[in-house]
mmCIF file of C-alpha atoms and ligand atoms in Angstrom:
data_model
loop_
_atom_site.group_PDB
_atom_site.id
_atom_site.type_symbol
_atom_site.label_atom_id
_atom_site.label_comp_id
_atom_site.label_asym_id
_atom_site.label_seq_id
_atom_site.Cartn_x
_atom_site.Cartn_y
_atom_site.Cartn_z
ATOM 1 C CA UNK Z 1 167.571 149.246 -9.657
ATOM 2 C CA UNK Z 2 167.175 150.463 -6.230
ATOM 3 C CA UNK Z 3 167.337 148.358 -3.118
ATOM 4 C CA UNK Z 4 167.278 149.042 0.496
ATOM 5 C CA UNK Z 5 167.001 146.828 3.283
ATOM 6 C CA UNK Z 6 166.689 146.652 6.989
ATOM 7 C CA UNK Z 7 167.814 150.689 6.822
ATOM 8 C CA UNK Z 8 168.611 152.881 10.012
ATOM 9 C CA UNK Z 9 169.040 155.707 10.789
ATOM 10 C CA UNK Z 10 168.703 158.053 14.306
ATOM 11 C CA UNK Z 11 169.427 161.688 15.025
ATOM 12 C CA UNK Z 12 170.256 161.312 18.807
ATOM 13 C CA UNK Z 13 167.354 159.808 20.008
ATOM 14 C CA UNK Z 14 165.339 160.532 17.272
ATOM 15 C CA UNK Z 15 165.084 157.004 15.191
ATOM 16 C CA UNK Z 16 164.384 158.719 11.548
ATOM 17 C CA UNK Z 17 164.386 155.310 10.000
ATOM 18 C CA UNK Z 18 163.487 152.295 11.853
ATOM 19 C CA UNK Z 19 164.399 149.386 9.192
ATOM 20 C CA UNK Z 20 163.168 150.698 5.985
ATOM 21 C CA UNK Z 21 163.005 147.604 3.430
ATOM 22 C CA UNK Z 22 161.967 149.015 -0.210
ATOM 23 C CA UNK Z 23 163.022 148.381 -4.090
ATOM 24 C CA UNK Z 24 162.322 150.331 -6.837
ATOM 25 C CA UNK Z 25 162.428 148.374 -10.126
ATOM 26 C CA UNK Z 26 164.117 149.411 -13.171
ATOM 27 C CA UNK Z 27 161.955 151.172 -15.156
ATOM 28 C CA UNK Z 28 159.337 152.268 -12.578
ATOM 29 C CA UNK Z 29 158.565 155.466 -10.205
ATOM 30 C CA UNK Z 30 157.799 154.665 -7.079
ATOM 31 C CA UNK Z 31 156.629 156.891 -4.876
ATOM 32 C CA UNK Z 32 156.961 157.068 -0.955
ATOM 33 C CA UNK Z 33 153.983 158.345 0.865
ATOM 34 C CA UNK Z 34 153.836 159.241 4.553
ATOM 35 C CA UNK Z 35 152.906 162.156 7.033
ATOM 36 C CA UNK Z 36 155.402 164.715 7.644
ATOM 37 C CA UNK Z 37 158.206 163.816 10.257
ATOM 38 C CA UNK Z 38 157.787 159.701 9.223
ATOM 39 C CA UNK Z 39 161.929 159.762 7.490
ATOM 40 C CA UNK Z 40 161.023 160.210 4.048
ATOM 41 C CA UNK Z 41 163.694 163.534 3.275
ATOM 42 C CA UNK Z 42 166.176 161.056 5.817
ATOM 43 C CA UNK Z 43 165.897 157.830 3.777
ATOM 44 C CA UNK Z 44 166.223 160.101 0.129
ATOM 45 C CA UNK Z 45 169.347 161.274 1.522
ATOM 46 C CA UNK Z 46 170.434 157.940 3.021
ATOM 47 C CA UNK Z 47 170.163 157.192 -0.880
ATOM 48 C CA UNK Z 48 171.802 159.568 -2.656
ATOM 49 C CA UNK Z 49 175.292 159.346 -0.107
ATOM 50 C CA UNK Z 50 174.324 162.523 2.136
ATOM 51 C CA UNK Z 51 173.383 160.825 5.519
ATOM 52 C CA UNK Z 52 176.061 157.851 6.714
ATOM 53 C CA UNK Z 53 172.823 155.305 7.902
ATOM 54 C CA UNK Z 54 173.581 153.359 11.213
ATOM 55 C CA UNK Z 55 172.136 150.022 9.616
ATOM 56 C CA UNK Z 56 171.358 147.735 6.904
ATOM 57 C CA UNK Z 57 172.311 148.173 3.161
ATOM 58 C CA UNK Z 58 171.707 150.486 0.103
ATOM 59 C CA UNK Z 59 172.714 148.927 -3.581
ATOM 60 C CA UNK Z 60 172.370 151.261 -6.687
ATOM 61 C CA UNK Z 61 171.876 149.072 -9.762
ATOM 62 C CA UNK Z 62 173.171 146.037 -8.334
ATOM 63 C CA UNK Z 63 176.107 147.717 -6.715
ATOM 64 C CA UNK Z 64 176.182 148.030 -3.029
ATOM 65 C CA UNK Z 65 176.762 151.766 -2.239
ATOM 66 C CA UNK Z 66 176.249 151.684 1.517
ATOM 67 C CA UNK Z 67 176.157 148.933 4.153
ATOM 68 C CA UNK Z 68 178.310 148.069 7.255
ATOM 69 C CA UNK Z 69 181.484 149.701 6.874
ATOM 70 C CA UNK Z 70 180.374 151.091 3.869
ATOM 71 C CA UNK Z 71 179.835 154.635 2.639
ATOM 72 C CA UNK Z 72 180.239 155.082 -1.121
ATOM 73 C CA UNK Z 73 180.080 159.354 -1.482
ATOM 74 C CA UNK Z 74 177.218 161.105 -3.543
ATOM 75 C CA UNK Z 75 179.145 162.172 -6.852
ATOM 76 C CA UNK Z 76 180.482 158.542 -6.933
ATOM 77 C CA UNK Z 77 176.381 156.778 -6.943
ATOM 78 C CA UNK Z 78 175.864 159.023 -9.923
ATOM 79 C CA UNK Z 79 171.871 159.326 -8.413
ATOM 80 C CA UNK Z 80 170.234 162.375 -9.278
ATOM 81 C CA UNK Z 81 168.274 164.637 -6.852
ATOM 82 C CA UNK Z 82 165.325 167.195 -7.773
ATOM 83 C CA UNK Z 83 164.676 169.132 -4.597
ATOM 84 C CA UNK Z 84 161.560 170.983 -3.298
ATOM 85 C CA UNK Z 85 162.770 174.080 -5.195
ATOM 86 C CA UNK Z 86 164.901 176.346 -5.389
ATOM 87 C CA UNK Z 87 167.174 174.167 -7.697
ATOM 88 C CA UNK Z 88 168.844 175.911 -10.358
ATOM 89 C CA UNK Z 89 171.668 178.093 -10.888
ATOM 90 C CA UNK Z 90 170.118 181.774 -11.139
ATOM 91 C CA UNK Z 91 173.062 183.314 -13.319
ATOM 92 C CA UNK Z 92 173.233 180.307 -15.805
ATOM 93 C CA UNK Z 93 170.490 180.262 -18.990
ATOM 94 C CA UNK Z 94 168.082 176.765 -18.898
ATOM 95 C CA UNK Z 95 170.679 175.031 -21.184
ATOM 96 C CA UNK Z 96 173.310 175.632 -19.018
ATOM 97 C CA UNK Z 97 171.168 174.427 -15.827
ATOM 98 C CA UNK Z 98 170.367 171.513 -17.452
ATOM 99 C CA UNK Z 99 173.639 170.706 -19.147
ATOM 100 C CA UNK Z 100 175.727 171.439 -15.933
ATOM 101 C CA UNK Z 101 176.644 167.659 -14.989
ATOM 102 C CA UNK Z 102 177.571 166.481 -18.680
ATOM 103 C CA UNK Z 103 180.877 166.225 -20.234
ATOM 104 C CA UNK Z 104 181.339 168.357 -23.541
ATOM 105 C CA UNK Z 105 180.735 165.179 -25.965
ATOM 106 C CA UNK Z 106 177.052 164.486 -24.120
ATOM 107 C CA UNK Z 107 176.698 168.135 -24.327
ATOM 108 C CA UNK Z 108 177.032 168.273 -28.205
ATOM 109 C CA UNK Z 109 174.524 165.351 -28.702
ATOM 110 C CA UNK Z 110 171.153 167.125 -28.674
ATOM 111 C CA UNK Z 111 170.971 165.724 -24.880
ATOM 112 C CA UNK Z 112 169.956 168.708 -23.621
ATOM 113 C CA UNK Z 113 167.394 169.634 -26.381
ATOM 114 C CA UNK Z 114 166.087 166.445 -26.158
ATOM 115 C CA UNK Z 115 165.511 166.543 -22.193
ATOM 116 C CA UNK Z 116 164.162 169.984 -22.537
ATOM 117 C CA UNK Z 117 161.456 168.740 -24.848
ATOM 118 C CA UNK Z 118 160.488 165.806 -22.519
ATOM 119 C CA UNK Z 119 159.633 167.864 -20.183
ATOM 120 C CA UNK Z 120 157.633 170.321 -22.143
ATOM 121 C CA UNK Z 121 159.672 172.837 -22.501
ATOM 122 C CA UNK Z 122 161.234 172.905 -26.106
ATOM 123 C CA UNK Z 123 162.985 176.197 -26.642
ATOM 124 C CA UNK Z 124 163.365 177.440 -23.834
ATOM 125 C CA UNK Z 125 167.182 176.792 -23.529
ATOM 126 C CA UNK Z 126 168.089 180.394 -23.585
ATOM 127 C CA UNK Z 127 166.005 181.774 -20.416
ATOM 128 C CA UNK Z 128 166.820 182.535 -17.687
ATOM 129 C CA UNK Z 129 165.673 181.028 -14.309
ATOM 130 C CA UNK Z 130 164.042 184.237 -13.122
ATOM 131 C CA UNK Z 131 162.245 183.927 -17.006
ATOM 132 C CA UNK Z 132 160.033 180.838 -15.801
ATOM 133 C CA UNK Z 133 157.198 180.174 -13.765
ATOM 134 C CA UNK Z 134 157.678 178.016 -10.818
ATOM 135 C CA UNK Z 135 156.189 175.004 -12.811
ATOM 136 C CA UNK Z 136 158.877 175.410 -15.717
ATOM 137 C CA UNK Z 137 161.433 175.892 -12.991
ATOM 138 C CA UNK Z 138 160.381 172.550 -11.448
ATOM 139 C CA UNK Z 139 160.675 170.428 -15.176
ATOM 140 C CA UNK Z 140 163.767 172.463 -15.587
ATOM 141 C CA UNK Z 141 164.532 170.286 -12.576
ATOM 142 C CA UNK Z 142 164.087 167.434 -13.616
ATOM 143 C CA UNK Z 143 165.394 168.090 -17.240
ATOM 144 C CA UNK Z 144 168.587 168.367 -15.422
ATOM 145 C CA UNK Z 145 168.043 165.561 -13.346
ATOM 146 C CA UNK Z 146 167.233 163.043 -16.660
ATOM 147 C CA UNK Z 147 169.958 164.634 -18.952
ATOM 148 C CA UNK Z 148 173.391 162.778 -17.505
ATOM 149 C CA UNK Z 149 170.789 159.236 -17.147
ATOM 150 C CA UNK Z 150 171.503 158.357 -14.064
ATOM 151 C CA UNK Z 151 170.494 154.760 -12.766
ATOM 152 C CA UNK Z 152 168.445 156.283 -10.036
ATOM 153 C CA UNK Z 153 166.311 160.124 -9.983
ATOM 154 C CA UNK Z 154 164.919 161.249 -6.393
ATOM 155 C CA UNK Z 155 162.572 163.759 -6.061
ATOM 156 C CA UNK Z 156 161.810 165.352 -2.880
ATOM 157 C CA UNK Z 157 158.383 166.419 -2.816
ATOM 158 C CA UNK Z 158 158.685 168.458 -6.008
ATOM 159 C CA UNK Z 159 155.965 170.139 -6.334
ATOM 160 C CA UNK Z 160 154.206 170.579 -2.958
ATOM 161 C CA UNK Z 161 155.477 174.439 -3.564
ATOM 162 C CA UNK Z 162 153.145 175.248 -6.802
ATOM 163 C CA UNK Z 163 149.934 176.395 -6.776
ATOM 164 C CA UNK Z 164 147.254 173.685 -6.765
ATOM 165 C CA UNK Z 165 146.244 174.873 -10.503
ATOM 166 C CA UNK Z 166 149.611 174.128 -12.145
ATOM 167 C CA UNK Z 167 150.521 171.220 -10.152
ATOM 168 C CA UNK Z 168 148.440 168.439 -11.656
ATOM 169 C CA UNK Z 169 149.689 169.664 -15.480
ATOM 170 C CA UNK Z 170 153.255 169.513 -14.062
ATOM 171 C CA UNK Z 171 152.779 166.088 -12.352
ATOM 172 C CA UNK Z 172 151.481 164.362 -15.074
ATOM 173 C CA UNK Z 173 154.289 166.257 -17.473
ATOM 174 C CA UNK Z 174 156.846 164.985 -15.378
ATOM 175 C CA UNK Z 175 155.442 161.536 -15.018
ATOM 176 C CA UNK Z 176 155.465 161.124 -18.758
ATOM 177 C CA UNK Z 177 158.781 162.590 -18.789
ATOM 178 C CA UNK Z 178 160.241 159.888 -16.678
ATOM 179 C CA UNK Z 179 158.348 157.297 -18.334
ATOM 180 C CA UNK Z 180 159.515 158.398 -21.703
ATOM 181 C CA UNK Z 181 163.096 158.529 -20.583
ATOM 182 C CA UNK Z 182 162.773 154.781 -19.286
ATOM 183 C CA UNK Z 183 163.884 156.121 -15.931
ATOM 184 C CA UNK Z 184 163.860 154.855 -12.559
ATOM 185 C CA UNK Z 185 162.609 157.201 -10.087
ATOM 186 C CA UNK Z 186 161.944 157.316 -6.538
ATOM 187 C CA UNK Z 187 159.402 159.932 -5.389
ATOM 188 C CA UNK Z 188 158.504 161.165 -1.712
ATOM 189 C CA UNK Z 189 155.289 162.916 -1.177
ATOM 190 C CA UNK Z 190 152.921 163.905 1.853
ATOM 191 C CA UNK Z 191 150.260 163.970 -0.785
ATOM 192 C CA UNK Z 192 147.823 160.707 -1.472
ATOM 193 C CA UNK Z 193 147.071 162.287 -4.474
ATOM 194 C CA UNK Z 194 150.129 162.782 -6.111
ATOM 195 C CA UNK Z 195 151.606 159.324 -5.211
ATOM 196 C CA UNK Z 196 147.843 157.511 -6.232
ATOM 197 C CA UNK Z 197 148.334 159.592 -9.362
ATOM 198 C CA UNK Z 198 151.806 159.653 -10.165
ATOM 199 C CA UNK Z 199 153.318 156.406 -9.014
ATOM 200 C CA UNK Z 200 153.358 152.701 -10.532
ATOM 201 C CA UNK Z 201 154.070 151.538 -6.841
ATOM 202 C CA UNK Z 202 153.102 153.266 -3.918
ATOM 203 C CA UNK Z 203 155.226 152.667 -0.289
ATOM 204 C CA UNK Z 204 153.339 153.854 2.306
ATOM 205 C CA UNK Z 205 155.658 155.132 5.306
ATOM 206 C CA UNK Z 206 155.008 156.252 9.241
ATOM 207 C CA UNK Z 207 157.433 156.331 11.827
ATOM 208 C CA UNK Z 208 160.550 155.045 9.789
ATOM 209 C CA UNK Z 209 159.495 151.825 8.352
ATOM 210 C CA UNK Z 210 157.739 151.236 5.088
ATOM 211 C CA UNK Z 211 154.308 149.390 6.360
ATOM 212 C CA UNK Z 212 152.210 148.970 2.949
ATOM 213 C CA UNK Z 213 153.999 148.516 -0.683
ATOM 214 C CA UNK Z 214 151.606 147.949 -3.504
ATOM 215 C CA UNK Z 215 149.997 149.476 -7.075
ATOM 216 C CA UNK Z 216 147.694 152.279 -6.378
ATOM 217 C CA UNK Z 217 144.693 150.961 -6.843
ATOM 218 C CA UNK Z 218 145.332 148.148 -4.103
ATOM 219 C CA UNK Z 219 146.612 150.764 -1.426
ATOM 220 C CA UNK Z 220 143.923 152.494 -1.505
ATOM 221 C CA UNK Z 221 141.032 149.551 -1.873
ATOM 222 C CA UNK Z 222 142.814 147.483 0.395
ATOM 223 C CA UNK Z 223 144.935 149.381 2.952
ATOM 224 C CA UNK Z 224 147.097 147.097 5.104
ATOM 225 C CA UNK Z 225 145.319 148.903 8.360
ATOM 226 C CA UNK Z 226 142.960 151.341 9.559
ATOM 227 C CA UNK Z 227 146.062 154.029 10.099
ATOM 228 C CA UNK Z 228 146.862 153.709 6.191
ATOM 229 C CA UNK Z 229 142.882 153.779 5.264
ATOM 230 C CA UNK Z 230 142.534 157.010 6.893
ATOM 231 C CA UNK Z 231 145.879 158.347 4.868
ATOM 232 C CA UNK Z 232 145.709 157.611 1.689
ATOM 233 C CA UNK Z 233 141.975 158.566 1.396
ATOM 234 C CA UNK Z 234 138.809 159.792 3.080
ATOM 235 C CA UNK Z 235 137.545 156.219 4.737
ATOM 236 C CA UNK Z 236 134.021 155.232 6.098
ATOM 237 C CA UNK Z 237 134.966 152.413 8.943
ATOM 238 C CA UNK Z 238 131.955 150.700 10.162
ATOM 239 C CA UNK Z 239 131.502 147.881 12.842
ATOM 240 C CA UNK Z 240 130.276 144.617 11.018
ATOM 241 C CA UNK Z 241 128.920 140.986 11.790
ATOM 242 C CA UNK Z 242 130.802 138.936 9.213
ATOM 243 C CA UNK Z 243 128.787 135.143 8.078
ATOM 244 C CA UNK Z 244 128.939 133.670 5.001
ATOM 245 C CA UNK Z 245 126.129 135.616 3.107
ATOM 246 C CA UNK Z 246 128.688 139.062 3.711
ATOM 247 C CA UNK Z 247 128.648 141.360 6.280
ATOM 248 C CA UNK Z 248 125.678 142.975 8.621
ATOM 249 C CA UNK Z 249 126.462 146.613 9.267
ATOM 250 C CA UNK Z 250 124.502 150.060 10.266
ATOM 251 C CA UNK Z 251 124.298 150.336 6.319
ATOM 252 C CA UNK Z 252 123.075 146.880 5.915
ATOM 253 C CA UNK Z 253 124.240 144.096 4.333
ATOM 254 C CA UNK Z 254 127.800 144.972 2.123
ATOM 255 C CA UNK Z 255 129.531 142.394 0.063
ATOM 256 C CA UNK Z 256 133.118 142.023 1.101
ATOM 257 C CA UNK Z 257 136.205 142.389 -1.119
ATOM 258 C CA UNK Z 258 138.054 139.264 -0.595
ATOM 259 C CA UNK Z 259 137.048 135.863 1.744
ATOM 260 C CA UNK Z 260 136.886 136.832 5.902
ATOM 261 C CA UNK Z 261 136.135 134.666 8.959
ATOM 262 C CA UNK Z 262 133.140 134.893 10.282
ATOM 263 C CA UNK Z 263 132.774 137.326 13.183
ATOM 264 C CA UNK Z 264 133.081 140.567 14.538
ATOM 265 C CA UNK Z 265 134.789 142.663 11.808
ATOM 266 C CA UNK Z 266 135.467 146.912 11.144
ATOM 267 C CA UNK Z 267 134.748 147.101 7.140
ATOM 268 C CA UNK Z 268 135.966 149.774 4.702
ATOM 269 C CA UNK Z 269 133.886 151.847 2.000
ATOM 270 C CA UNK Z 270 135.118 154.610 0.459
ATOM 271 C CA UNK Z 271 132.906 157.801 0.324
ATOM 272 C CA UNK Z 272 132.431 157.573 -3.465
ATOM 273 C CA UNK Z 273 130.702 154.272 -2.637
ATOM 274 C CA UNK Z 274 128.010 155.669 -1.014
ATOM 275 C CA UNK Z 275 124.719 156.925 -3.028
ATOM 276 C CA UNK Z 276 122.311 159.230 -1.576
ATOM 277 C CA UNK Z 277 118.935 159.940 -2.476
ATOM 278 C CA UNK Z 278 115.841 161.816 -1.617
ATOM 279 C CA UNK Z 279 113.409 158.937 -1.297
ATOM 280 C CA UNK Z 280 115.469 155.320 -2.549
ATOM 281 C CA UNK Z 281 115.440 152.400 -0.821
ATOM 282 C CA UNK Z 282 118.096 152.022 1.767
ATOM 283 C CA UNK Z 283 118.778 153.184 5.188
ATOM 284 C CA UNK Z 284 117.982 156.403 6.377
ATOM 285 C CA UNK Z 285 120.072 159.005 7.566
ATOM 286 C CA UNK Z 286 119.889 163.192 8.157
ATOM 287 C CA UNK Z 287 122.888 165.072 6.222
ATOM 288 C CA UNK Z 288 125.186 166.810 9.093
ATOM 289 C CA UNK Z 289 127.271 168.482 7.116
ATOM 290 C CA UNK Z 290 127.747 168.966 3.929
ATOM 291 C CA UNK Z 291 131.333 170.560 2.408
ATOM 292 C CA UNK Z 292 131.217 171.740 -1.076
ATOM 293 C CA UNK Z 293 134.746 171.009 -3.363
ATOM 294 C CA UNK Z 294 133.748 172.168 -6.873
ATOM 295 C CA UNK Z 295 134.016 169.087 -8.548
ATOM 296 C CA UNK Z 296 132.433 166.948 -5.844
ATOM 297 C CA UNK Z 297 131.136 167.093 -2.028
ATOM 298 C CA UNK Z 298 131.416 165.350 0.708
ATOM 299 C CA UNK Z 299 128.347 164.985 2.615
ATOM 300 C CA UNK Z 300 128.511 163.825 6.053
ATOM 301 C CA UNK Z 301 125.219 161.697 7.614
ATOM 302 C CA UNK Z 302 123.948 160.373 10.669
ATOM 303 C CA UNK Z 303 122.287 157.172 10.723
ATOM 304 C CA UNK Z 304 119.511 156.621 13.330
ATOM 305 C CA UNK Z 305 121.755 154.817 15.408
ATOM 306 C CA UNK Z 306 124.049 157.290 15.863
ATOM 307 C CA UNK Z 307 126.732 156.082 13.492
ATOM 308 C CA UNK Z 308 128.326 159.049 11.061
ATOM 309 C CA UNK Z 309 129.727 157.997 7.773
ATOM 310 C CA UNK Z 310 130.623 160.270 4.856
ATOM 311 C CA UNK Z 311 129.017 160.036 0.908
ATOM 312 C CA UNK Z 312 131.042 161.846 -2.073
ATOM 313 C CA UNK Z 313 128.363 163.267 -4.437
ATOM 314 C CA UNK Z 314 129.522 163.880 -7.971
ATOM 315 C CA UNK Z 315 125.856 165.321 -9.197
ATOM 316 C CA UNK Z 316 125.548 168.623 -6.833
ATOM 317 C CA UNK Z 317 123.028 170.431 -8.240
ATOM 318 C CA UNK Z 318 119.952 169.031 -6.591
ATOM 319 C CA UNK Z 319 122.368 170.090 -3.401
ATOM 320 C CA UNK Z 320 120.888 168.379 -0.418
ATOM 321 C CA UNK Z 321 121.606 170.625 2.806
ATOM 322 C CA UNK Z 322 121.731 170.015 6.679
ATOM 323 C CA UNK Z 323 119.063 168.881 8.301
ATOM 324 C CA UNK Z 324 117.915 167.013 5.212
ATOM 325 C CA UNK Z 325 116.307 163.592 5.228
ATOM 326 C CA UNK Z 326 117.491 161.165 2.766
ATOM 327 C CA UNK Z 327 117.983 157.618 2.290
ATOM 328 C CA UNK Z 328 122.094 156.000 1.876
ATOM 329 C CA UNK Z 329 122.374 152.710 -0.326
ATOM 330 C CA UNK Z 330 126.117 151.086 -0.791
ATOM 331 C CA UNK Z 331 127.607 150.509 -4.055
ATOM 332 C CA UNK Z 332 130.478 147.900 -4.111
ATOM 333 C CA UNK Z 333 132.184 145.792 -1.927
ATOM 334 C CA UNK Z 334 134.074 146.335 1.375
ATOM 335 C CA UNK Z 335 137.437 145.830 2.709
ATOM 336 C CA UNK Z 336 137.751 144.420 6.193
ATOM 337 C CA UNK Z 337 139.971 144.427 9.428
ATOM 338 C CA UNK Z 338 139.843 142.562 12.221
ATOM 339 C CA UNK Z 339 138.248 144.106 14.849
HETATM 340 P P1 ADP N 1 159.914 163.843 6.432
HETATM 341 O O1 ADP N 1 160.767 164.160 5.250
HETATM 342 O O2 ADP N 1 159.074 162.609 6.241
HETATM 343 O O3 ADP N 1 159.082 164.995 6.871
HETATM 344 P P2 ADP N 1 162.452 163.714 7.868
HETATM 345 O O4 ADP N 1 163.219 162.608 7.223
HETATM 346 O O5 ADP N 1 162.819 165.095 7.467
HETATM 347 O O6 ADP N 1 160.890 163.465 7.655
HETATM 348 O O7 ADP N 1 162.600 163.601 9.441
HETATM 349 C C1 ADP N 1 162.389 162.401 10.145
HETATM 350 C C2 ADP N 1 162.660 162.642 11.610
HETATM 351 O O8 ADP N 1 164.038 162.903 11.816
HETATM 352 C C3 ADP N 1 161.909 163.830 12.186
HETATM 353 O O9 ADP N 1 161.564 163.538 13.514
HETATM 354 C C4 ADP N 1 162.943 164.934 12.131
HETATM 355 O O10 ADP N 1 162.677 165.897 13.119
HETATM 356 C C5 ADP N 1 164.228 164.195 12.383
HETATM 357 N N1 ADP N 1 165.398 164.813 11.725
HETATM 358 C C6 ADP N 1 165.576 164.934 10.379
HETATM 359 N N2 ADP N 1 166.765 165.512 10.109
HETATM 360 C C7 ADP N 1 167.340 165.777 11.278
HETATM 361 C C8 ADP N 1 168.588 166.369 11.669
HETATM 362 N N3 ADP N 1 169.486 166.791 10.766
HETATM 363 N N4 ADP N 1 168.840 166.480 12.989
HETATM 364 C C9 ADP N 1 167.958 166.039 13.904
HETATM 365 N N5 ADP N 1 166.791 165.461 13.629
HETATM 366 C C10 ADP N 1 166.465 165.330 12.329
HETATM 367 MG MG1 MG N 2 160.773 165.852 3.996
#
């Protein structure tokens, strides 16, 4: 539905997009993930017809919409855009928001009604913006966005400005919403959590190009390179000797993922795949630090060679504290880079 390729795009001598390949299939949200500053808000705009792109080619459900010599305007790609916030009309009523780019026959269907109750918020067509909680203001959003059906919705880090409470209610509202709708969406996000959460394909971005492109589950088990391990997730690197029985490390021997060459080797393990216990078998290690989240910790350790790594402990109530000696056993196998 969406397809991009070889895109470019500099402000002076800034290069904001350094030959961005990416397609979003019909269907699917995809959702671009990368550090603040790596082109994300450039190539969404490059999209919808706002920036003219010094290279390579949009096309827009099969239609090319920019390319050399090309530069189709916004209104004309029909692809809708939820913003940050901040995107509805403050003197028009929810219906009217959401209504605004439909002709008089679409608005008579139920359209709106129906949109409105995607996104959770049946009813509410007579409020006013100033009526709704940042949350509702966002699906109001994207209410609007869904209602004409465009081929193509982009949303611009939608929700990085509610509080953390709301925002995983509204992310999964809006993810069904889409879904339901049988839209196409394209999403960009600083946050590993809502693009592991949200997205059926993840693009991981730095610098201007797109340098991983997979489901979820594989970007974060088996990041491309050490740069994308760190980003999408807390990551335990650890120096290994690779042979055909798995891999030696500081944590012992770890089964690998997938088939490596024997050798000198970093490997991968999430924190989650580390267990900690008061006297078990494994290696043993003094807690460092230990950082309390509510719903898990993350405890850092210090092997007696030196070497840190990180554990995530779901169970704390028998909380362990620094100075503490305990014993680190790995669950799982690893993910490797060359070293
Ligand atoms: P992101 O959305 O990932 O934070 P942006 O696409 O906004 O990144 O910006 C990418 C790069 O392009 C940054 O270095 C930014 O400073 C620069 N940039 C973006 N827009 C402009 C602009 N209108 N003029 C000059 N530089 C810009
Ligand atoms: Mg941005």
């Amino acid at each position: 539905m969406l397809s991009v390729a070889d895109l470019r795009k500099s402000y002076g001598d800034v290069v904001a997009l350094d030959g961005v390949d990416l397609d979003v299939p019909a269907g699917t949200l995809v959702a671009v993930l990368g550090p603040s500053g790596c082109g994300k808000t450039t190539l969404l705009r490059s999209v919808a017809g706002f920036e003219h792109v010094h290279g390579g080619s949009i096309a827009v459900n099969g239609r090319r919409v920019a390319g050399a010599g090309l530069h189709v305007p916004p209104h004309r790609r029909r692809v809708a855009v939820v913003p940050q916030e901040g995107a509805l009309f403050p003197h028009l009523s929810v219906a009217a928001n959401v209504g605004f780019g439909l002709d008089r026959t679409a608005r008579r269907s139920g359209r709106i009604d129906e949109v409105l109750e995607l996104v959770g918020l049946p009813g509410y067509g007579d409020r006013m913006p100033h009526q709704l909680s940042g949350g509702q203001q966002q699906r109001v959003a994207v209410a609007r966005a869904l209602a004409p059906r465009p081929p193509l919705v982009l949303l611009d880090e939608p929700f990085s400005a509610l509080d953390a409470g709301l925002r995983g209610d509204v992310r999964r509202d809006v993810r069904q919403a889409l879904h339901a709708d049988g839209a196409t969406a394209l999403l960009v996000t600083h946050d590993q959590g809502e693009a592991l959460s949200m997205a059926d394909q993840v693009a991981v971005m730095n610098a201007g190009r797109i340098i991983q492109y997979g489901p979820p589950a594989a970007v974060y088990r088996e990041p491309a390179n050490q740069w994308v391990a760190g980003f999408v997730g807390e990551a335990v690197l650890l120096p290994a000797t690779v042979d055909d029985a798995g891999a030696a490390t500081a944590l012992g021997r770890i089964a690998l993922r997938g088939p490596a060459r024997e050798g000198l080797h970093i490997v991968l393990l999430r924190p989650e795949q580390l267990r900690i216990s008061a006297n078990g078998g494994g290696v043993a290690a003094t807690v460092v630090r230990h950082d309390f989240h509510g719903h898990d910790a993350l405890v850092q350790l210090q092997l007696s060679d030196g070497t840190r790594v990180t554990a995530r402990v779901l169970d704390t109530t028998p909380a362990v504290t620094t100075g503490d000696e305990v014993t680190v056993t790995v669950r799982g196998p690893a993910h490797t880079f060359p070293a």
